[in-house]
Amino acid sequence: MPGKFRRIAVEEAFSIPEVARELQKVARAPGDSADLPLIRGVYDAQPGYGDLKFLDGLIDLEGRRLAEMDQYGVDMQLLSLTAPGVQMFDADTACELVSLANDRLAQVIGRHPHRFAGLASFAPQSAKRAVKEMERAIKQLKLNGFIVNSHTHNEYLDDPKFWPILEAAEALNCCLYIHPRGASDGLKGPLREYGMDSAMWGYGVEVGTHAVRMMASGLFDRFPKLTICIGHMGEAVHFWLWRINFMNSRSQKIGRAPKTQLTMAEYFQRNFVITTSGHEDPLALEYSVKKLGADRVMWAIDYPYQPTAPAVAFMDAAPLSDADKAKVYHQNAERIFHIKPA
Ligand code: 1WB
Ligand code: MN
């Protein structure tokens, strides 16, 4: 079922058995990370998430996934190692596993260069080794950008220890996708009940908080050309932008926030792009395109966590001009993630 436009889905999850095995160990160890309900279900088949059978969909790349892409006319998936990536492991394990995952990703793209592209992972636990892997992933493996799953051991990217990673992403001219994971220990308290730690709410709170921290810290004065991508319809940050902007300027005036060269709204407009992953409300899309411009919004499915058919139907029926739909469906992805136009 080919579409009127090339369809490139940009937040599509995969895993490899080696990472899954390590996450199964995390599942079986004691702990109270907000990621554990998901990890215990997906990687140790415990009831709840375990009933949803996500692991098969994550590990499979060339079977069911390609068949489903064919069935619904998805031309390309931009793949990324699924949350929490390697960010719960010790630095050595994490570094070893990201290299392996990036190699496998490059191999599957090599076998299907018209169907897959990929975001490289790295281990923020060691910024120095992360930068080496980032350079290898782009220069040798020819991957298309980077993904990080929000906080690492409860620390956020505005921490100067992570700046070499941001510097590398900027220097390589590669977009950094900040994908959710369970909220950090300081943030997770009231999200524990009612399933709120999940993609229902906690994920957005975690990544939204991360994005606002980055803007308010002033780090985009240091990395003016850095592009950050956030999914799930911008994790709602741009719906808040007027108020973030107003209140941040007040905080700057009274000395509660660092002085910045640009306003928060200007940073969001310059340094952020968003995707529709797992958020299929036409009104939210219309607002996003009007607020940010059609050049800054990309389509995504969030495979295998979200079904493909409604994600395609949503964008086919979206209240956008054909010119804007072409941007959201594929042209922005081609530009931002260095994907060769068809
Ligand atoms: C779900 C969604 C789980 C996402 C995930 O695990 C990720 C979920 C890493 O719907 O339960 C996601 O990317 O939105
Ligand atoms: Mn996702």
GROMACS .gro file of N, CA, C and O in nm, residues 204-298:
model
  380
  204GLY      N    1   0.688   1.157   2.958
  204GLY     CA    2   0.683   1.295   2.908
  204GLY      C    3   0.735   1.394   3.012
  204GLY      O    4   0.804   1.491   2.977
  205VAL      N    5   0.699   1.369   3.138
  205VAL     CA    6   0.747   1.457   3.246
  205VAL      C    7   0.900   1.451   3.254
  205VAL      O    8   0.968   1.552   3.269
  206GLU      N    9   0.953   1.331   3.241
  206GLU     CA   10   1.099   1.311   3.247
  206GLU      C   11   1.169   1.387   3.133
  206GLU      O   12   1.261   1.465   3.156
  207VAL      N   13   1.126   1.365   3.011
  207VAL     CA   14   1.196   1.426   2.897
  207VAL      C   15   1.165   1.576   2.887
  207VAL      O   16   1.253   1.656   2.855
  208GLY      N   17   1.042   1.614   2.918
  208GLY     CA   18   1.010   1.757   2.920
  208GLY      C   19   1.098   1.831   3.020
  208GLY      O   20   1.153   1.938   2.990
  209THR      N   21   1.113   1.772   3.137
  209THR     CA   22   1.200   1.831   3.240
  209THR      C   23   1.344   1.841   3.190
  209THR      O   24   1.411   1.942   3.210
  210HIS      N   25   1.387   1.735   3.121
  210HIS     CA   26   1.524   1.734   3.068
  210HIS      C   27   1.544   1.849   2.968
  210HIS      O   28   1.643   1.922   2.974
  211ALA      N   29   1.447   1.863   2.879
  211ALA     CA   30   1.457   1.967   2.774
  211ALA      C   31   1.458   2.107   2.836
  211ALA      O   32   1.537   2.194   2.797
  212VAL      N   33   1.371   2.129   2.932
  212VAL     CA   34   1.364   2.262   2.995
  212VAL      C   35   1.491   2.290   3.075
  212VAL      O   36   1.544   2.402   3.074
  213ARG      N   37   1.543   2.188   3.143
  213ARG     CA   38   1.673   2.204   3.214
  213ARG      C   39   1.781   2.250   3.116
  213ARG      O   40   1.860   2.340   3.147
  214MET      N   41   1.786   2.185   3.001
  214MET     CA   42   1.891   2.221   2.904
  214MET      C   43   1.875   2.366   2.859
  214MET      O   44   1.972   2.442   2.854
  215MET      N   45   1.754   2.407   2.828
  215MET     CA   46   1.733   2.545   2.783
  215MET      C   47   1.765   2.645   2.894
  215MET      O   48   1.837   2.742   2.872
  216ALA      N   49   1.712   2.620   3.014
  216ALA     CA   50   1.727   2.716   3.123
  216ALA      C   51   1.871   2.723   3.173
  216ALA      O   52   1.913   2.825   3.228
  217SER      N   53   1.948   2.618   3.153
  217SER     CA   54   2.088   2.618   3.199
  217SER      C   55   2.173   2.710   3.113
  217SER      O   56   2.284   2.747   3.153
  218GLY      N   57   2.125   2.746   2.997
  218GLY     CA   58   2.202   2.831   2.906
  218GLY      C   59   2.298   2.755   2.817
  218GLY      O   60   2.378   2.815   2.745
  219LEU      N   61   2.291   2.622   2.816
  219LEU     CA   62   2.394   2.547   2.743
  219LEU      C   63   2.388   2.568   2.592
  219LEU      O   64   2.486   2.544   2.522
  220PHE      N   65   2.274   2.615   2.541
  220PHE     CA   66   2.268   2.637   2.396
  220PHE      C   67   2.345   2.762   2.352
  220PHE      O   68   2.366   2.783   2.234
  221ASP      N   69   2.390   2.845   2.448
  221ASP     CA   70   2.484   2.953   2.411
  221ASP      C   71   2.620   2.893   2.379
  221ASP      O   72   2.695   2.943   2.297
  222ARG      N   73   2.651   2.783   2.447
  222ARG     CA   74   2.777   2.714   2.424
  222ARG      C   75   2.772   2.626   2.299
  222ARG      O   76   2.873   2.607   2.232
  223PHE      N   77   2.654   2.570   2.271
  223PHE     CA   78   2.637   2.479   2.156
  223PHE      C   79   2.523   2.529   2.066
  223PHE      O   80   2.418   2.465   2.054
  224PRO      N   81   2.545   2.643   2.001
  224PRO     CA   82   2.433   2.706   1.928
  224PRO      C   83   2.382   2.625   1.810
  224PRO      O   84   2.268   2.642   1.768
  225LYS      N   85   2.464   2.536   1.757
  225LYS     CA   86   2.421   2.460   1.639
  225LYS      C   87   2.372   2.319   1.675
  225LYS      O   88   2.342   2.239   1.586
  226LEU      N   89   2.364   2.289   1.804
  226LEU     CA   90   2.317   2.156   1.846
  226LEU      C   91   2.167   2.143   1.819
  226LEU      O   92   2.090   2.231   1.852
  227THR      N   93   2.129   2.031   1.757
  227THR     CA   94   1.986   2.003   1.737
  227THR      C   95   1.943   1.886   1.824
  227THR      O   96   2.001   1.778   1.817
  228ILE      N   97   1.841   1.911   1.905
  228ILE     CA   98   1.783   1.809   1.992
  228ILE      C   99   1.646   1.772   1.938
  228ILE      O  100   1.567   1.860   1.904
  229CYS      N  101   1.620   1.643   1.930
  229CYS     CA  102   1.487   1.597   1.888
  229CYS      C  103   1.414   1.538   2.008
  229CYS      O  104   1.473   1.461   2.084
  230ILE      N  105   1.290   1.577   2.026
  230ILE     CA  106   1.208   1.511   2.129
  230ILE      C  107   1.078   1.461   2.065
  230ILE      O  108   1.021   1.524   1.977
  231GLY      N  109   1.037   1.344   2.109
  231GLY     CA  110   0.923   1.275   2.048
  231GLY      C  111   0.792   1.305   2.118
  231GLY      O  112   0.779   1.404   2.191
  232HIS      N  113   0.692   1.218   2.089
  232HIS     CA  114   0.563   1.224   2.159
  232HIS      C  115   0.507   1.365   2.158
  232HIS      O  116   0.472   1.421   2.260
  233MET      N  117   0.504   1.418   2.035
  233MET     CA  118   0.454   1.555   2.010
  233MET      C  119   0.524   1.656   2.101
  233MET      O  120   0.461   1.738   2.167
  234GLY      N  121   0.656   1.647   2.099
  234GLY     CA  122   0.737   1.746   2.171
  234GLY      C  123   0.725   1.736   2.322
  234GLY      O  124   0.763   1.828   2.394
  235GLU      N  125   0.676   1.619   2.369
  235GLU     CA  126   0.659   1.596   2.513
  235GLU      C  127   0.588   1.715   2.579
  235GLU      O  128   0.610   1.748   2.696
  236ALA      N  129   0.507   1.785   2.499
  236ALA     CA  130   0.421   1.896   2.546
  236ALA      C  131   0.498   2.025   2.577
  236ALA      O  132   0.436   2.125   2.615
  237VAL      N  133   0.628   2.027   2.559
  237VAL     CA  134   0.706   2.145   2.599
  237VAL      C  135   0.660   2.271   2.523
  237VAL      O  136   0.643   2.377   2.584
  238HIS      N  137   0.637   2.256   2.392
  238HIS     CA  138   0.600   2.376   2.316
  238HIS      C  139   0.460   2.425   2.347
  238HIS      O  140   0.427   2.539   2.317
  239PHE      N  141   0.376   2.340   2.406
  239PHE     CA  142   0.245   2.387   2.451
  239PHE      C  143   0.260   2.481   2.571
  239PHE      O  144   0.174   2.561   2.601
  240TRP      N  145   0.373   2.469   2.640
  240TRP     CA  146   0.403   2.547   2.760
  240TRP      C  147   0.493   2.667   2.730
  240TRP      O  148   0.531   2.740   2.821
  241LEU      N  149   0.533   2.682   2.605
  241LEU     CA  150   0.647   2.770   2.576
  241LEU      C  151   0.624   2.915   2.617
  241LEU      O  152   0.716   2.980   2.669
  242TRP      N  153   0.504   2.964   2.601
  242TRP     CA  154   0.478   3.103   2.638
  242TRP      C  155   0.506   3.125   2.786
  242TRP      O  156   0.575   3.219   2.826
  243ARG      N  157   0.457   3.033   2.866
  243ARG     CA  158   0.473   3.046   3.011
  243ARG      C  159   0.617   3.020   3.056
  243ARG      O  160   0.672   3.088   3.143
  244ILE      N  161   0.680   2.921   2.993
  244ILE     CA  162   0.822   2.894   3.023
  244ILE      C  163   0.903   3.020   2.996
  244ILE      O  164   0.988   3.062   3.076
  245ASN      N  165   0.873   3.081   2.884
  245ASN     CA  166   0.945   3.201   2.841
  245ASN      C  167   0.924   3.317   2.939
  245ASN      O  168   1.019   3.379   2.985
  246PHE      N  169   0.799   3.342   2.971
  246PHE     CA  170   0.766   3.454   3.060
  246PHE      C  171   0.830   3.434   3.198
  246PHE      O  172   0.897   3.522   3.252
  247MET      N  173   0.813   3.315   3.252
  247MET     CA  174   0.860   3.290   3.389
  247MET      C  175   1.012   3.278   3.396
  247MET      O  176   1.073   3.314   3.497
  248ASN      N  177   1.073   3.228   3.289
  248ASN     CA  178   1.219   3.222   3.290
  248ASN      C  179   1.278   3.363   3.285
  248ASN      O  180   1.377   3.391   3.354
  249SER      N  181   1.218   3.453   3.208
  249SER     CA  182   1.275   3.588   3.203
  249SER      C  183   1.260   3.654   3.340
  249SER      O  184   1.348   3.725   3.386
  250ARG      N  185   1.151   3.625   3.409
  250ARG     CA  186   1.136   3.676   3.546
  250ARG      C  187   1.244   3.615   3.637
  250ARG      O  188   1.308   3.685   3.715
  251SER      N  189   1.264   3.483   3.626
  251SER     CA  190   1.366   3.418   3.709
  251SER      C  191   1.504   3.476   3.682
  251SER      O  192   1.584   3.492   3.774
  252GLN      N  193   1.531   3.503   3.556
  252GLN     CA  194   1.661   3.565   3.523
  252GLN      C  195   1.674   3.701   3.590
  252GLN      O  196   1.779   3.735   3.645
  253LYS      N  197   1.566   3.778   3.588
  253LYS     CA  198   1.571   3.914   3.647
  253LYS      C  199   1.599   3.911   3.796
  253LYS      O  200   1.671   3.995   3.848
  254ILE      N  201   1.541   3.812   3.865
  254ILE     CA  202   1.558   3.809   4.011
  254ILE      C  203   1.671   3.715   4.053
  254ILE      O  204   1.684   3.679   4.170
  255GLY      N  205   1.752   3.673   3.957
  255GLY     CA  206   1.871   3.596   3.991
  255GLY      C  207   1.848   3.450   4.024
  255GLY      O  208   1.931   3.386   4.088
  256ARG      N  209   1.734   3.394   3.981
  256ARG     CA  210   1.708   3.252   4.009
  256ARG      C  211   1.743   3.162   3.893
  256ARG      O  212   1.734   3.040   3.904
  257ALA      N  213   1.779   3.220   3.779
  257ALA     CA  214   1.817   3.140   3.662
  257ALA      C  215   1.932   3.211   3.593
  257ALA      O  216   1.941   3.333   3.597
  258PRO      N  217   2.020   3.133   3.529
  258PRO     CA  218   2.134   3.195   3.461
  258PRO      C  219   2.089   3.287   3.349
  258PRO      O  220   1.987   3.260   3.284
  259LYS      N  221   2.165   3.395   3.329
  259LYS     CA  222   2.140   3.483   3.215
  259LYS      C  223   2.168   3.406   3.086
  259LYS      O  224   2.266   3.331   3.078
  260THR      N  225   2.084   3.425   2.988
  260THR     CA  226   2.104   3.357   2.859
  260THR      C  227   2.100   3.459   2.745
  260THR      O  228   2.036   3.563   2.758
  261GLN      N  229   2.167   3.427   2.637
  261GLN     CA  230   2.170   3.520   2.524
  261GLN      C  231   2.035   3.528   2.455
  261GLN      O  232   1.994   3.633   2.408
  262LEU      N  233   1.968   3.414   2.444
  262LEU     CA  234   1.836   3.411   2.379
  262LEU      C  235   1.729   3.375   2.482
  262LEU      O  236   1.760   3.329   2.592
  263THR      N  237   1.604   3.395   2.442
  263THR     CA  238   1.494   3.353   2.530
  263THR      C  239   1.470   3.203   2.514
  263THR      O  240   1.515   3.141   2.419
  264MET      N  241   1.395   3.148   2.610
  264MET     CA  242   1.364   3.004   2.604
  264MET      C  243   1.289   2.971   2.474
  264MET      O  244   1.315   2.868   2.411
  265ALA      N  245   1.199   3.059   2.434
  265ALA     CA  246   1.122   3.033   2.310
  265ALA      C  247   1.216   3.032   2.190
  265ALA      O  248   1.199   2.952   2.098
  266GLU      N  249   1.314   3.122   2.194
  266GLU     CA  250   1.410   3.126   2.082
  266GLU      C  251   1.497   3.000   2.079
  266GLU      O  252   1.527   2.948   1.972
  267TYR      N  253   1.538   2.951   2.195
  267TYR     CA  254   1.616   2.825   2.195
  267TYR      C  255   1.532   2.710   2.143
  267TYR      O  256   1.579   2.628   2.065
  268PHE      N  257   1.407   2.702   2.186
  268PHE     CA  258   1.325   2.589   2.142
  268PHE      C  259   1.309   2.593   1.990
  268PHE      O  260   1.321   2.492   1.922
  269GLN      N  261   1.287   2.714   1.940
  269GLN     CA  262   1.266   2.730   1.796
  269GLN      C  263   1.393   2.701   1.715
  269GLN      O  264   1.388   2.652   1.604
  270ARG      N  265   1.509   2.732   1.775
  270ARG     CA  266   1.635   2.715   1.702
  270ARG      C  267   1.696   2.576   1.720
  270ARG      O  268   1.751   2.520   1.626
  271ASN      N  269   1.689   2.522   1.842
  271ASN     CA  270   1.767   2.403   1.876
  271ASN      C  271   1.686   2.274   1.890
  271ASN      O  272   1.744   2.169   1.916
  272PHE      N  273   1.555   2.282   1.874
  272PHE     CA  274   1.472   2.162   1.892
  272PHE      C  275   1.390   2.130   1.769
  272PHE      O  276   1.345   2.219   1.698
  273VAL      N  277   1.375   2.001   1.744
  273VAL     CA  278   1.275   1.952   1.651
  273VAL      C  279   1.193   1.847   1.726
  273VAL      O  280   1.239   1.795   1.828
  274ILE      N  281   1.072   1.820   1.678
  274ILE     CA  282   0.986   1.726   1.750
  274ILE      C  283   0.933   1.619   1.655
  274ILE      O  284   0.938   1.635   1.534
  275THR      N  285   0.883   1.510   1.715
  275THR     CA  286   0.818   1.407   1.633
  275THR      C  287   0.682   1.372   1.693
  275THR      O  288   0.653   1.404   1.808
  276THR      N  289   0.603   1.305   1.610
  276THR     CA  290   0.466   1.271   1.650
  276THR      C  291   0.455   1.135   1.718
  276THR      O  292   0.342   1.092   1.748
  277SER      N  293   0.568   1.068   1.741
  277SER     CA  294   0.565   0.930   1.794
  277SER      C  295   0.458   0.908   1.900
  277SER      O  296   0.458   0.972   2.004
  278GLY      N  297   0.370   0.815   1.873
  278GLY     CA  298   0.274   0.772   1.974
  278GLY      C  299   0.180   0.880   2.022
  278GLY      O  300   0.128   0.873   2.134
  279HIS      N  301   0.157   0.981   1.940
  279HIS     CA  302   0.066   1.089   1.979
  279HIS      C  303  -0.010   1.129   1.854
  279HIS      O  304   0.042   1.202   1.771
  280GLU      N  305  -0.132   1.078   1.844
  280GLU     CA  306  -0.202   1.086   1.715
  280GLU      C  307  -0.327   1.172   1.726
  280GLU      O  308  -0.437   1.132   1.689
  281ASP      N  309  -0.310   1.292   1.779
  281ASP     CA  310  -0.419   1.388   1.791
  281ASP      C  311  -0.400   1.496   1.685
  281ASP      O  312  -0.303   1.572   1.691
  282PRO      N  313  -0.490   1.504   1.587
  282PRO     CA  314  -0.473   1.599   1.477
  282PRO      C  315  -0.463   1.745   1.524
  282PRO      O  316  -0.391   1.825   1.465
  283LEU      N  317  -0.535   1.777   1.632
  283LEU     CA  318  -0.533   1.915   1.681
  283LEU      C  319  -0.396   1.949   1.739
  283LEU      O  320  -0.345   2.060   1.721
  284ALA      N  321  -0.336   1.852   1.809
  284ALA     CA  322  -0.202   1.873   1.865
  284ALA      C  323  -0.099   1.887   1.752
  284ALA      O  324  -0.007   1.968   1.760
  285LEU      N  325  -0.119   1.812   1.645
  285LEU     CA  326  -0.028   1.823   1.530
  285LEU      C  327  -0.042   1.960   1.464
  285LEU      O  328   0.057   2.025   1.430
  286GLU      N  329  -0.165   2.003   1.447
  286GLU     CA  330  -0.191   2.132   1.383
  286GLU      C  331  -0.126   2.245   1.464
  286GLU      O  332  -0.060   2.334   1.409
  287TYR      N  333  -0.144   2.240   1.595
  287TYR     CA  334  -0.080   2.340   1.682
  287TYR      C  335   0.073   2.336   1.665
  287TYR      O  336   0.139   2.438   1.651
  288SER      N  337   0.127   2.214   1.663
  288SER     CA  338   0.273   2.200   1.657
  288SER      C  339   0.330   2.260   1.530
  288SER      O  340   0.430   2.331   1.532
  289VAL      N  341   0.263   2.231   1.418
  289VAL     CA  342   0.311   2.283   1.289
  289VAL      C  343   0.295   2.435   1.285
  289VAL      O  344   0.382   2.507   1.236
  290LYS      N  345   0.186   2.486   1.339
  290LYS     CA  346   0.167   2.633   1.340
  290LYS      C  347   0.268   2.700   1.433
  290LYS      O  348   0.323   2.805   1.403
  291LYS      N  349   0.294   2.637   1.545
  291LYS     CA  350   0.380   2.698   1.647
  291LYS      C  351   0.528   2.693   1.605
  291LYS      O  352   0.601   2.790   1.620
  292LEU      N  353   0.571   2.577   1.555
  292LEU     CA  354   0.715   2.556   1.530
  292LEU      C  355   0.752   2.568   1.383
  292LEU      O  356   0.869   2.585   1.349
  293GLY      N  357   0.653   2.555   1.297
  293GLY     CA  358   0.679   2.552   1.153
  293GLY      C  359   0.688   2.408   1.105
  293GLY      O  360   0.734   2.319   1.179
  294ALA      N  361   0.646   2.385   0.981
  294ALA     CA  362   0.642   2.248   0.928
  294ALA      C  363   0.781   2.189   0.911
  294ALA      O  364   0.796   2.068   0.894
  295ASP      N  365   0.885   2.273   0.917
  295ASP     CA  366   1.022   2.223   0.903
  295ASP      C  367   1.073   2.154   1.029
  295ASP      O  368   1.182   2.097   1.029
  296ARG      N  369   0.999   2.164   1.139
  296ARG     CA  370   1.051   2.116   1.268
  296ARG      C  371   0.968   2.004   1.329
  296ARG      O  372   0.984   1.970   1.446
  297VAL      N  373   0.881   1.944   1.249
  297VAL     CA  374   0.796   1.835   1.298
  297VAL      C  375   0.814   1.713   1.207
  297VAL      O  376   0.811   1.727   1.085
  298MET      N  377   0.837   1.597   1.266
  298MET     CA  378   0.856   1.474   1.189
  298MET      C  379   0.759   1.366   1.235
  298MET      O  380   0.722   1.360   1.352
   0.00000   0.00000   0.00000
